[in-house]
Amino acid sequence: MKSKINYLLLDLDGTLILGNRVLKGAVDFVSELIHHKKKFLILTNNSSRSSKEYLKFMRTKGFPVELKHIFTSGKATCLFLKEKNIKDAYILGTPGVIREFASYGVTFNPESANLVVTFDTSLNYRKLEVATKILLKRKGIFVATHPDNVCPVEDGFIPDVGAFLALLREATGRVPDAIPGKPNEYFFQKAMEMMNAKKEETAIVGDRITTDIKTGRDFGITSILLLTGETRQEDLDVAPVKPDLVFRDLTEFMASLWGEL
Ligand SMILES: [Mg+2]
């Protein structure tokens, strides 16, 4: 522990929830963070929902969060495109996500030279056809929200953006010019800016060693691993990167949190 922790980057899937199930202690944990005036962001690479839709989902699950607490790879991509002054794009995305891009000044346009790929759970052949034709013209920018090949769900895995990108690469030979979601440093840089966080007072809390914990290390912030998702104790023993702290779940984390942080 470097010093008192006042800012937290919280991974969502495998840390706070798993699919549709709220993990043990998660709601109490987030409530305590608010009560103790800690600043935090809930991070997810899942770009099938807009930030507003995520807010609604989290509230339905009992989390007392606000819009400012949600940071998706979709929102990171909106910020990225806005910085690049991109005004329109053909977006593979759900209606809510397309609306979120519009709110950042990126209008949905099937005639655009730019292509944005998000976790479009309403994807169909016609959309792939339009996307392929745009890429083959080689004129605009090609951006994807995140690189994950599959998304874990309660009964297995479903194809995610990385799999869509593989299809488009086979068809066009093109790979994205930028992928602003995790594990891109851009994503964490933006998250830190949004909280106005100081590195020495920031911790990342997650369930994956190769992404969450590695990022914490690379970024010079405290890394906290929870054994509620992907990583098991035996994986941790042989892991090349070690977290600063490990907890079985958020209840155990909370028991030591206010004394230690
Ligand atoms: Mg996770």
mmCIF file of C-alpha atoms and ligand atoms in Angstrom:
data_model
loop_
_atom_site.group_PDB
_atom_site.id
_atom_site.type_symbol
_atom_site.label_atom_id
_atom_site.label_comp_id
_atom_site.label_asym_id
_atom_site.label_seq_id
_atom_site.Cartn_x
_atom_site.Cartn_y
_atom_site.Cartn_z
ATOM 1 C CA MET A 1 0.000 0.000 0.000
ATOM 2 C CA LYS A 2 1.542 3.264 -1.139
ATOM 3 C CA SER A 3 -0.670 5.599 0.888
ATOM 4 C CA LYS A 4 -4.293 6.234 1.774
ATOM 5 C CA ILE A 5 -6.615 5.171 -1.050
ATOM 6 C CA ASN A 6 -9.138 7.818 -2.079
ATOM 7 C CA TYR A 7 -9.750 6.805 -5.691
ATOM 8 C CA LEU A 8 -10.821 3.367 -6.916
ATOM 9 C CA LEU A 9 -11.071 1.831 -10.355
ATOM 10 C CA LEU A 10 -13.539 -1.038 -10.033
ATOM 11 C CA ASP A 11 -13.757 -3.761 -12.628
ATOM 12 C CA LEU A 12 -17.370 -4.774 -13.202
ATOM 13 C CA ASP A 13 -17.593 -8.340 -14.469
ATOM 14 C CA GLY A 14 -16.171 -10.915 -12.074
ATOM 15 C CA THR A 15 -15.703 -8.204 -9.436
ATOM 16 C CA LEU A 16 -19.100 -6.594 -8.765
ATOM 17 C CA ILE A 17 -21.328 -8.836 -10.872
ATOM 18 C CA LEU A 18 -21.066 -12.057 -12.831
ATOM 19 C CA GLY A 19 -23.423 -12.046 -15.800
ATOM 20 C CA ASN A 20 -26.665 -11.035 -14.116
ATOM 21 C CA ARG A 21 -25.703 -12.104 -10.606
ATOM 22 C CA VAL A 22 -24.521 -9.587 -8.005
ATOM 23 C CA LEU A 23 -21.389 -10.873 -6.252
ATOM 24 C CA LYS A 24 -21.176 -11.211 -2.479
ATOM 25 C CA GLY A 25 -20.762 -7.900 -0.661
ATOM 26 C CA ALA A 26 -20.753 -5.828 -3.872
ATOM 27 C CA VAL A 27 -23.719 -3.535 -3.129
ATOM 28 C CA ASP A 28 -22.562 -2.932 0.472
ATOM 29 C CA PHE A 29 -19.052 -2.224 -0.780
ATOM 30 C CA VAL A 30 -20.182 0.434 -3.276
ATOM 31 C CA SER A 31 -22.516 1.959 -0.649
ATOM 32 C CA GLU A 32 -19.583 2.204 1.793
ATOM 33 C CA LEU A 33 -17.423 3.914 -0.837
ATOM 34 C CA ILE A 34 -20.120 6.562 -1.291
ATOM 35 C CA HIS A 35 -20.599 6.884 2.472
ATOM 36 C CA HIS A 36 -16.849 7.395 3.002
ATOM 37 C CA LYS A 37 -16.692 9.883 0.103
ATOM 38 C CA LYS A 38 -14.231 7.781 -1.899
ATOM 39 C CA LYS A 39 -14.190 8.570 -5.621
ATOM 40 C CA PHE A 40 -14.656 5.554 -7.856
ATOM 41 C CA LEU A 41 -15.383 4.460 -11.415
ATOM 42 C CA ILE A 42 -16.955 1.189 -12.487
ATOM 43 C CA LEU A 43 -15.101 -0.005 -15.586
ATOM 44 C CA THR A 44 -16.374 -2.305 -18.280
ATOM 45 C CA ASN A 45 -15.275 -3.266 -21.768
ATOM 46 C CA ASN A 46 -18.817 -4.396 -22.544
ATOM 47 C CA SER A 47 -20.044 -1.935 -25.164
ATOM 48 C CA SER A 48 -23.402 -3.601 -25.824
ATOM 49 C CA ARG A 49 -25.059 -1.141 -23.428
ATOM 50 C CA SER A 50 -24.732 2.653 -23.285
ATOM 51 C CA SER A 51 -23.591 4.356 -20.065
ATOM 52 C CA LYS A 52 -27.223 5.270 -19.325
ATOM 53 C CA GLU A 53 -28.376 1.685 -19.897
ATOM 54 C CA TYR A 54 -25.607 0.470 -17.577
ATOM 55 C CA LEU A 55 -26.712 2.958 -14.956
ATOM 56 C CA LYS A 56 -30.256 1.615 -15.140
ATOM 57 C CA PHE A 57 -28.973 -1.977 -14.960
ATOM 58 C CA MET A 58 -26.762 -1.252 -11.934
ATOM 59 C CA ARG A 59 -29.586 0.532 -10.106
ATOM 60 C CA THR A 60 -31.938 -2.367 -10.813
ATOM 61 C CA LYS A 61 -29.345 -4.606 -9.162
ATOM 62 C CA GLY A 62 -29.374 -2.360 -6.079
ATOM 63 C CA PHE A 63 -26.174 -0.334 -6.592
ATOM 64 C CA PRO A 64 -26.665 3.304 -5.456
ATOM 65 C CA VAL A 65 -24.600 4.659 -8.362
ATOM 66 C CA GLU A 66 -24.839 7.703 -10.639
ATOM 67 C CA LEU A 67 -23.959 8.202 -14.291
ATOM 68 C CA LYS A 68 -20.574 9.703 -13.337
ATOM 69 C CA HIS A 69 -19.584 6.324 -11.821
ATOM 70 C CA ILE A 70 -19.921 4.342 -15.067
ATOM 71 C CA PHE A 71 -17.104 4.138 -17.604
ATOM 72 C CA THR A 72 -17.522 1.805 -20.584
ATOM 73 C CA SER A 73 -15.232 1.134 -23.545
ATOM 74 C CA GLY A 74 -18.019 2.700 -25.619
ATOM 75 C CA LYS A 75 -17.730 5.976 -23.715
ATOM 76 C CA ALA A 76 -13.919 5.868 -24.035
ATOM 77 C CA THR A 77 -14.392 5.485 -27.797
ATOM 78 C CA CYS A 78 -16.811 8.448 -27.835
ATOM 79 C CA LEU A 79 -14.161 10.586 -26.076
ATOM 80 C CA PHE A 80 -11.480 9.361 -28.473
ATOM 81 C CA LEU A 81 -13.518 10.214 -31.590
ATOM 82 C CA LYS A 82 -14.475 13.600 -30.174
ATOM 83 C CA GLU A 83 -10.783 14.410 -29.603
ATOM 84 C CA LYS A 84 -10.074 13.393 -33.200
ATOM 85 C CA ASN A 85 -12.904 15.676 -34.340
ATOM 86 C CA ILE A 86 -14.747 12.805 -36.062
ATOM 87 C CA LYS A 87 -18.292 13.964 -36.857
ATOM 88 C CA ASP A 88 -19.863 10.821 -38.269
ATOM 89 C CA ALA A 89 -19.344 7.095 -38.594
ATOM 90 C CA TYR A 90 -21.065 3.914 -39.549
ATOM 91 C CA ILE A 91 -21.493 2.295 -36.144
ATOM 92 C CA LEU A 92 -22.047 -1.395 -35.527
ATOM 93 C CA GLY A 93 -23.967 -0.940 -32.306
ATOM 94 C CA THR A 94 -27.215 -1.251 -30.402
ATOM 95 C CA PRO A 95 -29.651 1.714 -30.552
ATOM 96 C CA GLY A 96 -28.671 2.972 -27.069
ATOM 97 C CA VAL A 97 -24.969 2.922 -27.934
ATOM 98 C CA ILE A 98 -25.589 4.734 -31.234
ATOM 99 C CA ARG A 99 -27.457 7.431 -29.228
ATOM 100 C CA GLU A 100 -24.498 7.757 -26.844
ATOM 101 C CA PHE A 101 -22.114 8.355 -29.773
ATOM 102 C CA ALA A 102 -24.528 11.005 -31.116
ATOM 103 C CA SER A 103 -24.407 12.768 -27.737
ATOM 104 C CA TYR A 104 -20.634 13.156 -28.285
ATOM 105 C CA GLY A 105 -21.171 14.628 -31.756
ATOM 106 C CA VAL A 106 -20.598 11.397 -33.722
ATOM 107 C CA THR A 107 -23.625 10.926 -35.966
ATOM 108 C CA PHE A 108 -24.651 7.523 -37.313
ATOM 109 C CA ASN A 109 -24.155 7.593 -41.085
ATOM 110 C CA PRO A 110 -24.110 4.508 -43.371
ATOM 111 C CA GLU A 111 -22.423 6.676 -46.057
ATOM 112 C CA SER A 112 -19.525 7.637 -43.753
ATOM 113 C CA ALA A 113 -15.906 6.715 -44.521
ATOM 114 C CA ASN A 114 -15.409 5.932 -40.805
ATOM 115 C CA LEU A 115 -16.287 2.651 -39.129
ATOM 116 C CA VAL A 116 -16.828 2.072 -35.407
ATOM 117 C CA VAL A 117 -17.264 -1.479 -34.102
ATOM 118 C CA THR A 118 -18.917 -1.948 -30.707
ATOM 119 C CA PHE A 119 -20.357 -5.069 -29.051
ATOM 120 C CA ASP A 120 -23.380 -5.044 -31.333
ATOM 121 C CA THR A 121 -25.689 -7.752 -30.049
ATOM 122 C CA SER A 122 -28.086 -6.793 -32.878
ATOM 123 C CA LEU A 123 -25.449 -7.500 -35.559
ATOM 124 C CA ASN A 124 -26.677 -8.942 -38.880
ATOM 125 C CA TYR A 125 -25.366 -9.714 -42.368
ATOM 126 C CA ARG A 126 -26.495 -6.407 -43.873
ATOM 127 C CA LYS A 127 -24.452 -4.463 -41.281
ATOM 128 C CA LEU A 128 -21.367 -6.605 -41.991
ATOM 129 C CA GLU A 129 -21.832 -5.913 -45.692
ATOM 130 C CA VAL A 130 -21.893 -2.121 -45.163
ATOM 131 C CA ALA A 131 -18.911 -2.284 -42.772
ATOM 132 C CA THR A 132 -16.865 -4.363 -45.241
ATOM 133 C CA LYS A 133 -17.543 -1.959 -48.118
ATOM 134 C CA ILE A 134 -16.492 1.030 -45.970
ATOM 135 C CA LEU A 135 -13.225 -0.650 -44.969
ATOM 136 C CA LEU A 136 -12.389 -1.639 -48.547
ATOM 137 C CA LYS A 137 -12.589 2.020 -49.621
ATOM 138 C CA ARG A 138 -9.680 2.699 -47.202
ATOM 139 C CA LYS A 139 -10.596 6.322 -46.619
ATOM 140 C CA GLY A 140 -11.720 6.937 -43.053
ATOM 141 C CA ILE A 141 -10.728 5.859 -39.567
ATOM 142 C CA PHE A 142 -11.483 2.351 -38.245
ATOM 143 C CA VAL A 143 -12.038 2.134 -34.493
ATOM 144 C CA ALA A 144 -13.218 -0.700 -32.220
ATOM 145 C CA THR A 145 -14.233 -0.285 -28.587
ATOM 146 C CA HIS A 146 -12.272 -3.230 -27.127
ATOM 147 C CA PRO A 147 -10.364 -6.344 -28.234
ATOM 148 C CA ASP A 148 -12.057 -9.176 -26.255
ATOM 149 C CA ASN A 149 -12.844 -12.225 -28.419
ATOM 150 C CA VAL A 150 -15.583 -13.589 -26.191
ATOM 151 C CA CYS A 151 -17.811 -12.304 -23.417
ATOM 152 C CA PRO A 152 -18.474 -14.546 -20.409
ATOM 153 C CA VAL A 153 -22.134 -15.239 -19.650
ATOM 154 C CA GLU A 154 -23.720 -17.458 -17.019
ATOM 155 C CA ASP A 155 -23.834 -20.563 -19.236
ATOM 156 C CA GLY A 156 -20.626 -20.101 -21.226
ATOM 157 C CA PHE A 157 -19.225 -17.546 -23.692
ATOM 158 C CA ILE A 158 -20.654 -15.488 -26.556
ATOM 159 C CA PRO A 159 -18.750 -13.876 -29.475
ATOM 160 C CA ASP A 160 -17.506 -10.361 -28.716
ATOM 161 C CA VAL A 161 -15.854 -7.512 -30.650
ATOM 162 C CA GLY A 162 -12.540 -9.364 -31.194
ATOM 163 C CA ALA A 163 -14.448 -12.047 -33.113
ATOM 164 C CA PHE A 164 -16.238 -9.411 -35.229
ATOM 165 C CA LEU A 165 -12.827 -7.865 -35.972
ATOM 166 C CA ALA A 166 -11.467 -11.256 -37.082
ATOM 167 C CA LEU A 167 -14.292 -11.547 -39.603
ATOM 168 C CA LEU A 168 -13.675 -8.027 -40.930
ATOM 169 C CA ARG A 169 -9.921 -8.671 -41.117
ATOM 170 C CA GLU A 170 -10.484 -11.799 -43.215
ATOM 171 C CA ALA A 171 -12.815 -9.887 -45.520
ATOM 172 C CA THR A 172 -10.765 -6.693 -45.897
ATOM 173 C CA GLY A 173 -7.235 -7.226 -44.568
ATOM 174 C CA ARG A 174 -7.781 -4.297 -42.217
ATOM 175 C CA VAL A 175 -7.264 -4.048 -38.479
ATOM 176 C CA PRO A 176 -8.497 -1.133 -36.338
ATOM 177 C CA ASP A 177 -6.510 2.101 -36.215
ATOM 178 C CA ALA A 178 -7.391 2.400 -32.516
ATOM 179 C CA ILE A 179 -9.015 0.344 -29.743
ATOM 180 C CA PRO A 180 -9.652 2.752 -26.816
ATOM 181 C CA GLY A 181 -11.042 0.174 -24.302
ATOM 182 C CA LYS A 182 -9.117 -1.956 -21.794
ATOM 183 C CA PRO A 183 -6.193 -2.744 -21.725
ATOM 184 C CA ASN A 184 -5.303 0.411 -23.699
ATOM 185 C CA GLU A 185 -3.532 2.961 -21.513
ATOM 186 C CA TYR A 186 -5.877 5.570 -23.009
ATOM 187 C CA PHE A 187 -8.779 4.002 -21.115
ATOM 188 C CA PHE A 188 -7.063 4.238 -17.736
ATOM 189 C CA GLN A 189 -5.679 7.692 -18.466
ATOM 190 C CA LYS A 190 -9.208 8.932 -19.161
ATOM 191 C CA ALA A 191 -10.537 7.184 -16.051
ATOM 192 C CA MET A 192 -7.918 8.921 -13.908
ATOM 193 C CA GLU A 193 -8.751 12.282 -15.490
ATOM 194 C CA MET A 194 -12.474 11.768 -14.901
ATOM 195 C CA MET A 195 -11.850 11.278 -11.189
ATOM 196 C CA ASN A 196 -9.100 13.893 -11.072
ATOM 197 C CA ALA A 197 -7.180 11.149 -9.274
ATOM 198 C CA LYS A 198 -3.685 11.127 -7.819
ATOM 199 C CA LYS A 199 -1.781 7.943 -8.704
ATOM 200 C CA GLU A 200 -0.421 7.400 -5.205
ATOM 201 C CA GLU A 201 -3.966 7.470 -3.801
ATOM 202 C CA THR A 202 -5.520 5.213 -6.461
ATOM 203 C CA ALA A 203 -6.201 1.471 -6.477
ATOM 204 C CA ILE A 204 -7.529 -0.827 -9.184
ATOM 205 C CA VAL A 205 -9.766 -3.666 -8.015
ATOM 206 C CA GLY A 206 -10.338 -6.588 -10.361
ATOM 207 C CA ASP A 207 -10.460 -10.337 -10.928
ATOM 208 C CA ARG A 208 -8.003 -10.710 -13.846
ATOM 209 C CA ILE A 209 -4.247 -10.795 -13.383
ATOM 210 C CA THR A 210 -3.413 -10.277 -17.076
ATOM 211 C CA THR A 211 -5.557 -7.148 -17.389
ATOM 212 C CA ASP A 212 -6.608 -5.551 -14.079
ATOM 213 C CA ILE A 213 -3.536 -6.345 -12.010
ATOM 214 C CA LYS A 214 -1.042 -5.901 -14.847
ATOM 215 C CA THR A 215 -2.562 -2.493 -15.604
ATOM 216 C CA GLY A 216 -2.287 -1.469 -11.977
ATOM 217 C CA ARG A 217 1.387 -2.428 -11.986
ATOM 218 C CA ASP A 218 2.158 -0.742 -15.330
ATOM 219 C CA PHE A 219 0.341 2.361 -14.203
ATOM 220 C CA GLY A 220 2.021 2.607 -10.822
ATOM 221 C CA ILE A 221 -1.172 2.371 -8.778
ATOM 222 C CA THR A 222 -2.110 -0.088 -6.024
ATOM 223 C CA SER A 223 -3.525 -3.353 -7.409
ATOM 224 C CA ILE A 224 -6.101 -5.412 -5.539
ATOM 225 C CA LEU A 225 -7.129 -8.875 -6.719
ATOM 226 C CA LEU A 226 -10.434 -10.521 -5.862
ATOM 227 C CA LEU A 227 -10.851 -14.275 -6.203
ATOM 228 C CA THR A 228 -14.515 -13.974 -7.234
ATOM 229 C CA GLY A 229 -14.028 -14.147 -10.999
ATOM 230 C CA GLU A 230 -11.438 -15.555 -13.347
ATOM 231 C CA THR A 231 -8.454 -16.053 -11.030
ATOM 232 C CA ARG A 232 -8.212 -18.902 -8.526
ATOM 233 C CA GLN A 233 -5.679 -19.188 -5.703
ATOM 234 C CA GLU A 234 -3.640 -21.779 -7.653
ATOM 235 C CA ASP A 235 -3.393 -19.401 -10.668
ATOM 236 C CA LEU A 236 -2.135 -16.678 -8.379
ATOM 237 C CA ASP A 237 0.670 -18.877 -7.045
ATOM 238 C CA VAL A 238 2.206 -19.202 -10.549
ATOM 239 C CA ALA A 239 1.266 -15.748 -11.891
ATOM 240 C CA PRO A 240 4.118 -13.625 -13.323
ATOM 241 C CA VAL A 241 2.554 -10.440 -11.937
ATOM 242 C CA LYS A 242 1.495 -10.262 -8.296
ATOM 243 C CA PRO A 243 -1.126 -7.925 -6.861
ATOM 244 C CA ASP A 244 -0.426 -5.716 -3.844
ATOM 245 C CA LEU A 245 -3.389 -7.194 -1.991
ATOM 246 C CA VAL A 246 -5.619 -10.256 -2.460
ATOM 247 C CA PHE A 247 -9.086 -10.842 -1.006
ATOM 248 C CA ARG A 248 -11.462 -13.767 -1.287
ATOM 249 C CA ASP A 249 -14.382 -11.394 -1.958
ATOM 250 C CA LEU A 250 -15.580 -7.848 -1.360
ATOM 251 C CA THR A 251 -16.872 -8.693 2.115
ATOM 252 C CA GLU A 252 -13.346 -9.683 3.159
ATOM 253 C CA PHE A 253 -11.941 -6.594 1.426
ATOM 254 C CA MET A 254 -14.381 -4.372 3.312
ATOM 255 C CA ALA A 255 -13.505 -5.891 6.653
ATOM 256 C CA SER A 256 -9.954 -4.607 6.236
ATOM 257 C CA LEU A 257 -10.618 -1.616 3.987
ATOM 258 C CA TRP A 258 -11.347 1.282 6.271
ATOM 259 C CA GLY A 259 -8.574 0.427 8.665
ATOM 260 C CA GLU A 260 -5.946 -0.106 5.980
ATOM 261 C CA LEU A 261 -6.799 2.306 3.223
HETATM 262 MG MG MG B 1 -13.358 -8.797 -14.655
#
